[in-house]
XYZ file of C-alpha atoms in Angstrom:
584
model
C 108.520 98.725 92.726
C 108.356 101.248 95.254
C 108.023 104.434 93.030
C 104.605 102.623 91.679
C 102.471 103.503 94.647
C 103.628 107.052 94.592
C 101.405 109.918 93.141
C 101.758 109.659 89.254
C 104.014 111.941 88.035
C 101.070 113.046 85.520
C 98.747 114.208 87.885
C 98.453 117.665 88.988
C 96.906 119.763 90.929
C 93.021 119.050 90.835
C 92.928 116.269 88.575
C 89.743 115.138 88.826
C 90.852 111.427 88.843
C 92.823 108.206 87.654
C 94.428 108.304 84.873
C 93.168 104.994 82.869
C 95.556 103.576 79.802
C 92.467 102.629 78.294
C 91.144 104.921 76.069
C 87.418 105.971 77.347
C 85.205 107.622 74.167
C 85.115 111.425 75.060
C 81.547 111.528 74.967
C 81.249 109.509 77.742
C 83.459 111.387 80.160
C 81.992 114.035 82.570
C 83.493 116.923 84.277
C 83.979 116.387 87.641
C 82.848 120.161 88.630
C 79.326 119.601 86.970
C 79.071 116.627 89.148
C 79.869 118.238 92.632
C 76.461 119.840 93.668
C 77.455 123.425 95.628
C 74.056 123.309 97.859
C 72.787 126.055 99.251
C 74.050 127.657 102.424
C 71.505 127.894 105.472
C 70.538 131.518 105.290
C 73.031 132.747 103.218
C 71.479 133.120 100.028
C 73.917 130.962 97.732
C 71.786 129.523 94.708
C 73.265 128.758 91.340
C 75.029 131.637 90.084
C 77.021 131.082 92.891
C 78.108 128.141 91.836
C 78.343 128.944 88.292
C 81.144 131.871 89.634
C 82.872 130.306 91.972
C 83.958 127.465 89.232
C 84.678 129.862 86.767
C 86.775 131.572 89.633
C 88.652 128.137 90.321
C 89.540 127.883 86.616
C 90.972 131.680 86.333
C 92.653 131.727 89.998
C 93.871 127.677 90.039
C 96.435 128.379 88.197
C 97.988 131.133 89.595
C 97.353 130.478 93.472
C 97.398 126.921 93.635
C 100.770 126.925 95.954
C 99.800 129.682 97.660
C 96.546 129.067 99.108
C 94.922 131.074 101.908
C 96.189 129.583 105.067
C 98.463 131.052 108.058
C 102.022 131.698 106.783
C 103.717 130.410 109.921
C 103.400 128.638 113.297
C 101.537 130.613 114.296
C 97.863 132.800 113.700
C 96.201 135.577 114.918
C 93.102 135.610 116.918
C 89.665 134.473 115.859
C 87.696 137.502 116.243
C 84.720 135.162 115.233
C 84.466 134.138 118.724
C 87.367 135.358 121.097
C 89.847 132.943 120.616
C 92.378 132.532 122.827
C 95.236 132.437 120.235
C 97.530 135.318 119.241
C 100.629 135.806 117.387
C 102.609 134.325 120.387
C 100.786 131.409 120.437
C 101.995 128.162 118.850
C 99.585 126.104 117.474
C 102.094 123.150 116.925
C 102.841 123.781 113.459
C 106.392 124.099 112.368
C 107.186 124.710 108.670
C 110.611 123.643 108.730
C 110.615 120.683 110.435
C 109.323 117.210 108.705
C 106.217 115.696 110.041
C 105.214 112.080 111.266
C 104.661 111.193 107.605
C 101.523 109.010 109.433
C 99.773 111.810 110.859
C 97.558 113.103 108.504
C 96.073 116.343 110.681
C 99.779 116.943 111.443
C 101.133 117.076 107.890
C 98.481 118.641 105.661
C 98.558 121.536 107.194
C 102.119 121.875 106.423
C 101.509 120.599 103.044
C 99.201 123.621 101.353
C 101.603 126.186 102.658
C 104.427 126.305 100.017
C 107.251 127.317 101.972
C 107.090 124.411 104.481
C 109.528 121.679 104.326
C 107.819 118.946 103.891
C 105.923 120.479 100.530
C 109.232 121.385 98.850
C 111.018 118.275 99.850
C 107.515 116.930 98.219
C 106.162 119.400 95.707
C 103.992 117.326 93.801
C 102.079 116.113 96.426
C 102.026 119.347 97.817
C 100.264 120.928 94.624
C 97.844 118.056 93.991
C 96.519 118.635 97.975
C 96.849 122.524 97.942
C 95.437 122.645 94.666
C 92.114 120.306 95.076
C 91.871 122.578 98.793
C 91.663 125.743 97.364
C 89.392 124.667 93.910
C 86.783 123.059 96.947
C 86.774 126.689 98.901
C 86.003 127.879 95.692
C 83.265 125.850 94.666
C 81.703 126.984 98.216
C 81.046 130.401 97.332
C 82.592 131.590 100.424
C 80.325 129.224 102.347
C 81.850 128.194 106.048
C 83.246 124.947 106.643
C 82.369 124.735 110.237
C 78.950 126.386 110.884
C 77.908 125.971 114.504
C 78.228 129.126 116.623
C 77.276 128.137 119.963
C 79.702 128.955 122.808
C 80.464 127.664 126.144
C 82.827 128.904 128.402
C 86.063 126.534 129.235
C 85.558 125.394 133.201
C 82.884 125.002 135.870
C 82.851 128.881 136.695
C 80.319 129.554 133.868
C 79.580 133.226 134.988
C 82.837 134.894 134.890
C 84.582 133.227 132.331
C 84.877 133.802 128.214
C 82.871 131.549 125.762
C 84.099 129.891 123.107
C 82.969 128.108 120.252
C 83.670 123.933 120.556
C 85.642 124.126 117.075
C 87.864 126.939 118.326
C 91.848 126.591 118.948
C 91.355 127.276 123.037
C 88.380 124.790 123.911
C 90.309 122.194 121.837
C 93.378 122.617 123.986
C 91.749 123.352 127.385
C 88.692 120.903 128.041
C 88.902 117.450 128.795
C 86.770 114.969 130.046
C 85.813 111.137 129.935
C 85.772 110.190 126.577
C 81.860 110.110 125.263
C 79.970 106.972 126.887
C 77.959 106.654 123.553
C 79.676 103.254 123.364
C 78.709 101.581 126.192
C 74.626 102.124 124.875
C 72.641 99.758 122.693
C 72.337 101.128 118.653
C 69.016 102.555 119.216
C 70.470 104.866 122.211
C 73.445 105.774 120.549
C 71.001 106.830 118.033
C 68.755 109.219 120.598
C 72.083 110.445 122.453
C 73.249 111.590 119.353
C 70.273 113.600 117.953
C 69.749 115.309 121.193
C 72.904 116.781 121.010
C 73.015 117.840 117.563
C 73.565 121.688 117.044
C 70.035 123.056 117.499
C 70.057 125.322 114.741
C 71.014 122.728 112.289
C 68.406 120.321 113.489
C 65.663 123.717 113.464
C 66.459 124.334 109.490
C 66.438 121.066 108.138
C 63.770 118.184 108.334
C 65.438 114.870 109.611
C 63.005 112.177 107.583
C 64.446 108.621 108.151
C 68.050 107.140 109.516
C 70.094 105.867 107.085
C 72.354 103.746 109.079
C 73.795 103.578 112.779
C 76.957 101.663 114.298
C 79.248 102.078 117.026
C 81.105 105.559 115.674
C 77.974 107.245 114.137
C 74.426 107.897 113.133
C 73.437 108.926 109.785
C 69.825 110.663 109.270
C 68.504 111.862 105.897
C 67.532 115.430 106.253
C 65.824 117.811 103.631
C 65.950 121.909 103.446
C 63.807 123.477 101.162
C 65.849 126.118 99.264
C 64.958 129.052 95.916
C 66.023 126.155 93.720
C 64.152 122.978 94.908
C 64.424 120.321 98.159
C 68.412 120.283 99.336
C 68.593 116.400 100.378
C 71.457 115.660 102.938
C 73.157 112.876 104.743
C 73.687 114.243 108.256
C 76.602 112.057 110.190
C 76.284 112.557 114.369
C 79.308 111.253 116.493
C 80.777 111.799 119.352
C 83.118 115.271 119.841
C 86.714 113.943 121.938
C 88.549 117.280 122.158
C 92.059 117.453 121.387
C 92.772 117.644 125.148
C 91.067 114.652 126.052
C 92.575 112.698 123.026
C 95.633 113.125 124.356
C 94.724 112.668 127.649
C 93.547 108.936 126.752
C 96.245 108.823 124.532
C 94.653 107.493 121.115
C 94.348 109.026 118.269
C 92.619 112.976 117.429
C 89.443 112.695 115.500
C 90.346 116.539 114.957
C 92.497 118.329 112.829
C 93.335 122.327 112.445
C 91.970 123.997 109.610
C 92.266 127.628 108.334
C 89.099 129.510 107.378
C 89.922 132.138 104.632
C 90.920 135.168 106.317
C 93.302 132.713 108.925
C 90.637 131.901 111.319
C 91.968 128.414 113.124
C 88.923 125.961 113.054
C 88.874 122.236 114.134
C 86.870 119.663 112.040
C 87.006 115.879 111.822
C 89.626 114.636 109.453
C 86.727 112.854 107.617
C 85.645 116.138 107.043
C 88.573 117.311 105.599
C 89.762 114.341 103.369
C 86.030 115.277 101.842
C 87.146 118.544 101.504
C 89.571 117.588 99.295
C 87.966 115.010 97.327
C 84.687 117.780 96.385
C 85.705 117.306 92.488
C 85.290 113.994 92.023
C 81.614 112.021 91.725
C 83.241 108.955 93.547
C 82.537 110.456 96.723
C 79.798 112.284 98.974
C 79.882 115.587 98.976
C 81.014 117.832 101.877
C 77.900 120.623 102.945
C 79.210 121.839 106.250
C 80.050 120.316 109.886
C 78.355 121.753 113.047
C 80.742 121.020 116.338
C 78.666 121.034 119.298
C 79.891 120.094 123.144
C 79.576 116.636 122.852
C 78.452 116.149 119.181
C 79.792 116.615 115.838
C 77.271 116.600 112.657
C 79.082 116.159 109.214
C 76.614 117.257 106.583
C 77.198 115.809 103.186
C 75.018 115.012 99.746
C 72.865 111.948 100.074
C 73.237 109.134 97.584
C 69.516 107.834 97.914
C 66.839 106.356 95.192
C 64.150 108.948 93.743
C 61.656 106.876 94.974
C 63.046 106.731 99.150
C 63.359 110.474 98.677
C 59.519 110.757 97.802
C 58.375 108.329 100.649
C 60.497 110.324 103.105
C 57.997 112.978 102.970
C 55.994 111.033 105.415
C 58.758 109.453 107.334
C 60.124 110.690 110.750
C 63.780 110.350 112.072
C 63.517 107.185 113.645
C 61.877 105.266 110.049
C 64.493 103.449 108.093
C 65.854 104.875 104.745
C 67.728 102.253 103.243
C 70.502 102.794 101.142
C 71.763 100.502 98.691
C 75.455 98.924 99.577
C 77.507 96.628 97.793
C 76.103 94.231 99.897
C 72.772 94.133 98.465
C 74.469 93.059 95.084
C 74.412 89.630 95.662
C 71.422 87.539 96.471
C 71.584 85.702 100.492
C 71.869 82.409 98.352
C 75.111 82.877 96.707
C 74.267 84.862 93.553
C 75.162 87.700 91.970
C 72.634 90.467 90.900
C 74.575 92.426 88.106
C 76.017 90.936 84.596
C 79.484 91.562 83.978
C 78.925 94.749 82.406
C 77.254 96.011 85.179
C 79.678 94.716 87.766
C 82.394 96.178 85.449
C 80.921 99.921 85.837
C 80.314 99.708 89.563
C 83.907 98.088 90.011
C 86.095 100.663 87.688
C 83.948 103.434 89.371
C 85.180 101.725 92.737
C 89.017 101.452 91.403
C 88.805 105.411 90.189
C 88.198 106.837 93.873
C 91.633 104.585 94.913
C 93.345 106.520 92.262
C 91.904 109.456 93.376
C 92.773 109.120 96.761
C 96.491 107.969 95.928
C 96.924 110.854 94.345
C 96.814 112.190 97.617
C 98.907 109.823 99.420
C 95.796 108.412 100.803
C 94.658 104.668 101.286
C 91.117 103.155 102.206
C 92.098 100.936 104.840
C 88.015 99.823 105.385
C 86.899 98.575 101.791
C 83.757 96.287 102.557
C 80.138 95.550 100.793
C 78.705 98.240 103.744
C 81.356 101.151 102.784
C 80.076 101.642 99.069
C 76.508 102.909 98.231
C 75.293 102.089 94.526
C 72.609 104.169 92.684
C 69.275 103.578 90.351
C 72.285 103.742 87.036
C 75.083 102.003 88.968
C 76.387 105.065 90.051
C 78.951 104.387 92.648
C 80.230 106.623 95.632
C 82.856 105.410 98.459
C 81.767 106.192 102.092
C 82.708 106.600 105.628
C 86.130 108.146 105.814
C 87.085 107.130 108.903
C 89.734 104.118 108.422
C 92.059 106.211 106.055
C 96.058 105.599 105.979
C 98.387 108.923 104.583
C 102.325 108.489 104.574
C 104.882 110.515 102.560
C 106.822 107.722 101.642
C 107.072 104.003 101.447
C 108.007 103.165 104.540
C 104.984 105.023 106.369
C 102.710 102.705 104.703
C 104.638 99.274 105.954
C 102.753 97.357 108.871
C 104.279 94.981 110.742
C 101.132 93.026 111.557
C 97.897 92.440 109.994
C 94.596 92.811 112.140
C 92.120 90.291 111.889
C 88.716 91.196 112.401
C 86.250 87.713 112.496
C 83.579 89.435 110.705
C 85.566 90.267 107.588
C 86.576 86.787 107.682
C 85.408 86.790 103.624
C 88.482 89.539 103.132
C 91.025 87.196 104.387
C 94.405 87.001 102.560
C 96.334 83.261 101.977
C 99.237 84.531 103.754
C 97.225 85.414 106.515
C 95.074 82.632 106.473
C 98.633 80.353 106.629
C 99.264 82.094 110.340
C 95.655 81.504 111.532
C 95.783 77.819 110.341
C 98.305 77.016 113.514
C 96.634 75.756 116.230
C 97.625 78.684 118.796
C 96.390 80.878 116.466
C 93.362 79.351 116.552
C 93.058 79.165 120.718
C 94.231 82.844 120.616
C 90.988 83.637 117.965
C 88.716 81.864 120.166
C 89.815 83.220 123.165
C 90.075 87.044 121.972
C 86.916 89.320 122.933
C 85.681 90.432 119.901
C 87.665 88.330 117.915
C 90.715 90.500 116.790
C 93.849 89.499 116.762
C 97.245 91.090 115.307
C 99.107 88.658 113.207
C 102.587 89.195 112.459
C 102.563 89.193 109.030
C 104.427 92.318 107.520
C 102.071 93.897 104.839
C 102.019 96.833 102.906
C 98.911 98.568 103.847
C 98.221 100.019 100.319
C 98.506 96.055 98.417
C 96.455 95.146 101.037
C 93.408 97.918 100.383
C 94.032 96.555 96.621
C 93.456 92.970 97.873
C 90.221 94.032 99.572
C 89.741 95.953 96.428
C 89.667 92.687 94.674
C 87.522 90.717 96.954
C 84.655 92.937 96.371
C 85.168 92.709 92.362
C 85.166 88.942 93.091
C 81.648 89.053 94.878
C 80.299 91.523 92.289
C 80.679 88.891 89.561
C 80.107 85.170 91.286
C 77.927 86.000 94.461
C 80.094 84.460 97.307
C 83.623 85.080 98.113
C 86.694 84.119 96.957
C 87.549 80.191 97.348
C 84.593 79.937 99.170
C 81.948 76.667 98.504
C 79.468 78.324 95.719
C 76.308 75.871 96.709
C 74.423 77.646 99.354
C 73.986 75.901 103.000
C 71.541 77.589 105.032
C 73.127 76.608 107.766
C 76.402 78.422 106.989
C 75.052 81.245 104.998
C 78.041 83.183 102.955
C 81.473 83.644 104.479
C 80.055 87.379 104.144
C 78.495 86.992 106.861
C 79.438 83.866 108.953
C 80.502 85.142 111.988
C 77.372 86.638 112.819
C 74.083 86.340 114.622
C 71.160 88.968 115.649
C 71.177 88.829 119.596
C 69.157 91.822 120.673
C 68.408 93.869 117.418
C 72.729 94.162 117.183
C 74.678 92.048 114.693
C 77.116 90.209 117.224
C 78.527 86.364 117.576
C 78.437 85.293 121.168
C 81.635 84.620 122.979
C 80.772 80.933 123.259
C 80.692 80.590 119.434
C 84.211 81.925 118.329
C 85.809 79.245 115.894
C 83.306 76.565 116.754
C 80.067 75.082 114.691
C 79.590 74.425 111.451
C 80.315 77.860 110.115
C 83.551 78.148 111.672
C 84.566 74.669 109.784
C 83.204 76.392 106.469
C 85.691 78.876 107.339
C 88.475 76.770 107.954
C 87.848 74.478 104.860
C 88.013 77.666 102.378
C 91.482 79.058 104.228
C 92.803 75.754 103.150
C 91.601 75.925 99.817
C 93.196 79.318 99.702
C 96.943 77.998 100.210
C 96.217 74.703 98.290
C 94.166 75.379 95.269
C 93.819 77.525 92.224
C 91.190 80.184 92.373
C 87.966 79.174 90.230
C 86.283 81.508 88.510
C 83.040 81.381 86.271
C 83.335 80.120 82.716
C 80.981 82.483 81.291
C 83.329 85.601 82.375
C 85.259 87.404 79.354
C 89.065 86.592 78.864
C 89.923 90.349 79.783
C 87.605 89.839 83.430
C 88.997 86.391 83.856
C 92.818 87.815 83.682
C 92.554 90.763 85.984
C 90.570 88.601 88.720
C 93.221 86.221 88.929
C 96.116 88.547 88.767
C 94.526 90.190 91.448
C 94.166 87.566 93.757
C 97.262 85.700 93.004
C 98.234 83.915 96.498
C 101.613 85.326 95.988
C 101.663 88.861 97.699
C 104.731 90.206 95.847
C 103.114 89.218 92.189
C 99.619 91.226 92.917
C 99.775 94.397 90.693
C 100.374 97.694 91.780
C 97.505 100.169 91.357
C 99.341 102.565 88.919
C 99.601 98.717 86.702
C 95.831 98.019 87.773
C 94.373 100.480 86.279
C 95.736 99.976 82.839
C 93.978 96.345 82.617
C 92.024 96.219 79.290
C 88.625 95.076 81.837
C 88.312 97.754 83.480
C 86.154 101.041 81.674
C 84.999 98.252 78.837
C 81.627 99.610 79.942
C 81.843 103.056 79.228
C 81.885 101.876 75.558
C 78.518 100.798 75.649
C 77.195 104.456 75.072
C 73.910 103.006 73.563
C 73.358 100.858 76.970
C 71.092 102.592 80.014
C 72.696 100.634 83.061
C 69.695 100.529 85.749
C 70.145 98.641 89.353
C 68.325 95.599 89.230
C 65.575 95.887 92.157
C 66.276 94.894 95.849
C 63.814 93.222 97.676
C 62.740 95.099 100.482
C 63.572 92.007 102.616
C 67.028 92.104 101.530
C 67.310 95.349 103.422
C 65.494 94.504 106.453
C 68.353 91.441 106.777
C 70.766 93.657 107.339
């Protein structure tokens, strides 16, 4: 059992992603590389013969450097001329080849991973050439672009006039300043919002034209930006957050949001692990694609493609950064009363499209920990890409992926597992919900954290095709509104459920009436659904954790890729009401 969640012994270095049992026709199939946009570089001159080389470069060099890409050999690196760096050959920068990582720590191990000689990647070579590989083919693809662009420099303490500058992304102002974690959290959305754009890097918010904001939440802001380049309008998805040095990571002791990475020619650079797992995932169309990241002070911007409609990217030429520019999610598939807007065709595409970046990200060793209808954007011809790489869970082996508890969050109540939903059926379980801020709780049910991403996984299929959750009561109350979504109200502009309200009111009984159907009856399902749909829903969701299928036996379910056969079909997004968008 425990060899089926490990990268497939069939995939290799830059396979561009799962590979399906099913047979799909081989006119319908599209090479991933034609599908990763390399967009031009601000001032640098890159158009698309660039592009056209560096893929032809990745095809002829792959193959013969793909375990020996260009990173530091050792612990250590020399200095980054770039900017002054504080690091020389005597300086450690906490990487040791031969000694095994924390097979959790994801900035800890892949740096270890792409150099060959390391431990850990000839203790595990596959997984060593599938990451080292897909690193060096995405360097490629950038035409010697920059990762990290921003080239601003402050010096390290409060002596500003006598002291060396250095960039925010360098190896020394990682290690050496610390402060208060950012107090972006403590401000409404709409000042998060401003906070965030006034620290953007100045010279990325001079060269591109900010035109609407695509989203905002408690870890980040996302504008749509344009650039006018040789070869038409550039449109990006700039993501602003908050920049916690290393130093004052550890200070707090939680988690780094950075992780080391090597520039080609060994210059040590720092960029969010978000922007590195998108680094890696550059060849497939599942996912946005990464443009650059600009580290300021206080501020990091992650520029990326944008996955927006034709016709938001024409209004946006009279739009400003504060406008809305909706996106559509998952979420906007289903109707508010408890009906689904796609066929089972359609709902097929976007949901094999969905179940191809999991494989894609397995092969890596990776899991999406955060499925939901918000983390998935859907385009005009169903077109699906996976966002917001935050929540992500990396081990080497099986026992890095094994959680003793599961954390409940009240507002993905509609995610809920049965044996989950057994342990908050007790009655203490229930005081301790209600009388949790914020409604979290850790439940001590040991899962593994990749069947449960496949259980989320399933959920979302679930909605695709009937409207409403799993189990849940498919006639529409207005007063209870969709498991989706019970748990919250609209206090102050900010989607929130006051204290007062935890596990109480009708909702809350809705809630509690589907757990128990979840232990006590069978899952219904539509009768109009095919056989093949029908099966892999309820094999899916079967209430026993041990019989739920593995995701190397998932993807070889006859369902899923049944519409790639319709080559004669054009799949279009059925429209979204506007007020659909303002809901949310």
């Amino acid at each position: 059992m425990s060899d089926s969640n490990n990268p497939p012994k069939e995939a290799a270095a830059g396979s561009s992603g799962p590979r399906f049992n099913i047979s799909t026709p081989s006119n319908v199939g599209r090479s991933y590389v034609n599908n990763s946009p390399v967009f031009p570089g601000y001032g640098s001159g890159t158009n698309a013969a660039n592009a056209a080389n560096a893929a032809n470069a990745t095809s002829a060099n792959n193959a013969n450097n793909v375990t020996n890409p260009t990173v530091a050999t050792n612990a250590t690196a020399q200095s980054d001329t770039t900017d002054s760096d504080c690091v020389d050959p005597s300086d450690s920068l906490g990487i040791h080849p031969q000694r095994m990582p924390d097979g959790h720590h994801f900035d800890k191990t892949i740096p270890l991973l792409i150099q060959p000689d390391s431990l850990v990647s000839r203790t595990y070579p596959l997984l060593h050439r599938v990451i080292a590989g897909r690193l060096r083919t995405s360097l490629a693809l950038r035409g010697g672009r920059p990762v990290s662009r921003c080239s601003h420099k402050y010096s390290l303490g409060a002596s500003r006039m006598i002291q060396k500058k250095y960039r925010p992304d360098s190896h020394c102002f990682q290690m050496n300043v610390r402060r208060e974690p950012s107090r972006s959290r403590k401000l409404d959305e709409n000042q998060k919002a401003e906070e965030r754009l006034a620290g953007m890097c100045k010279r990325l918010r001079r060269t591109v034209r900010l035109s609407g904001r695509i989203g905002s939440g408690g870890f980040g802001t996302v504008f749509l930006a344009h650039k006018h380049t040789p070869n038409g309008q550039a449109n990006f998805a700039i993501k602003v957050q908050e920049h916690n040095t290393i130093a004052t990571m550890e200070f707090v002791g939680q988690t780094e949001n950075e992780m080391m990475f090597f520039e080609e020619g060994g210059n040590v650079r720092y960029i969010p692990r978000e922007a590195m797992i998108m680094l890696l995932l550059t060849r497939s169309p599942r996912f946005p694609t990464l443009h650059s990241v600009y580290t300021e002070k206080d501020k990091i911007a992650i520029v990326m493609s944008a996955c927006m409609d034709y016709d938001t990217l024409q209004l946006s030429e009279a739009m400003n950064e504060w406008d809305n520019a909706w996106a559509v999610e998952g979420f906007h598939l289903r109707t508010p009363t408890k009906k689904p807007r796609l066929n089972e065709l359609e709902a097929c595409k976007v949901s094999t499209q969905l179940l191809e970046a999991f494989a894609y990200l397995r092969d890596m060793n990776l899991t999406y920990d955060d499925l939901s209808y918000r983390n998935y954007l859907v385009g005009e011809n169903l077109d699906t890409e996976l966002i917001d790489f935050g929540l992500m869970g990396f081990g080497l082996n099986d026992r890095d992926f094994m959680n003793p508890f599961y954390t409940y969050l009240f507002w993905q109540e509609y995610q809920l597992p049965p044996e989950v939903a057994v342990e908050l059926l007790k009655p203490e379980r229930r005081k301790q919900v209600r009388e949790t801020p914020g409604g979290i709780v850790h439940v001590n049910c040991r899962n593994d954290t990749r069947q449960t991403a496949l259980w989320k996984y399933a959920v979302e299929v679930f909605c695709l095709l009937h409207g409403y959750a799993p189990w849940e009561d498919p006639k529409y109350d207005r007063a209870i509104g969709t498991v989706g979504d019970f748990a919250v109200k609209i206090i102050n502009n900010r989607y929130k459920e006051p204290h007062e309200s935890y596990d109480q009111g009708k909702r809350w009984d809705a809630a509690y009436a589907r757990r128990k159907r979840m232990i006590n009856e069978e899952l219904a399902v539509r009768e109009d659904l095919s056989q093949d749909c029908v099966d892999a829903l309820r094999t899916m969701l079967q209430r026993d954790p041990e019989q739920r299928p593995r995701l190397s036996e998932l993807t070889s379910f006859p369902w899923f890729g049944q519409w790639a056969y319709h080559i004669d079909r054009l799949f279009e997004r059925p429209d979204i009401p506007r007020e659909c968008f303002e809901r949310r």
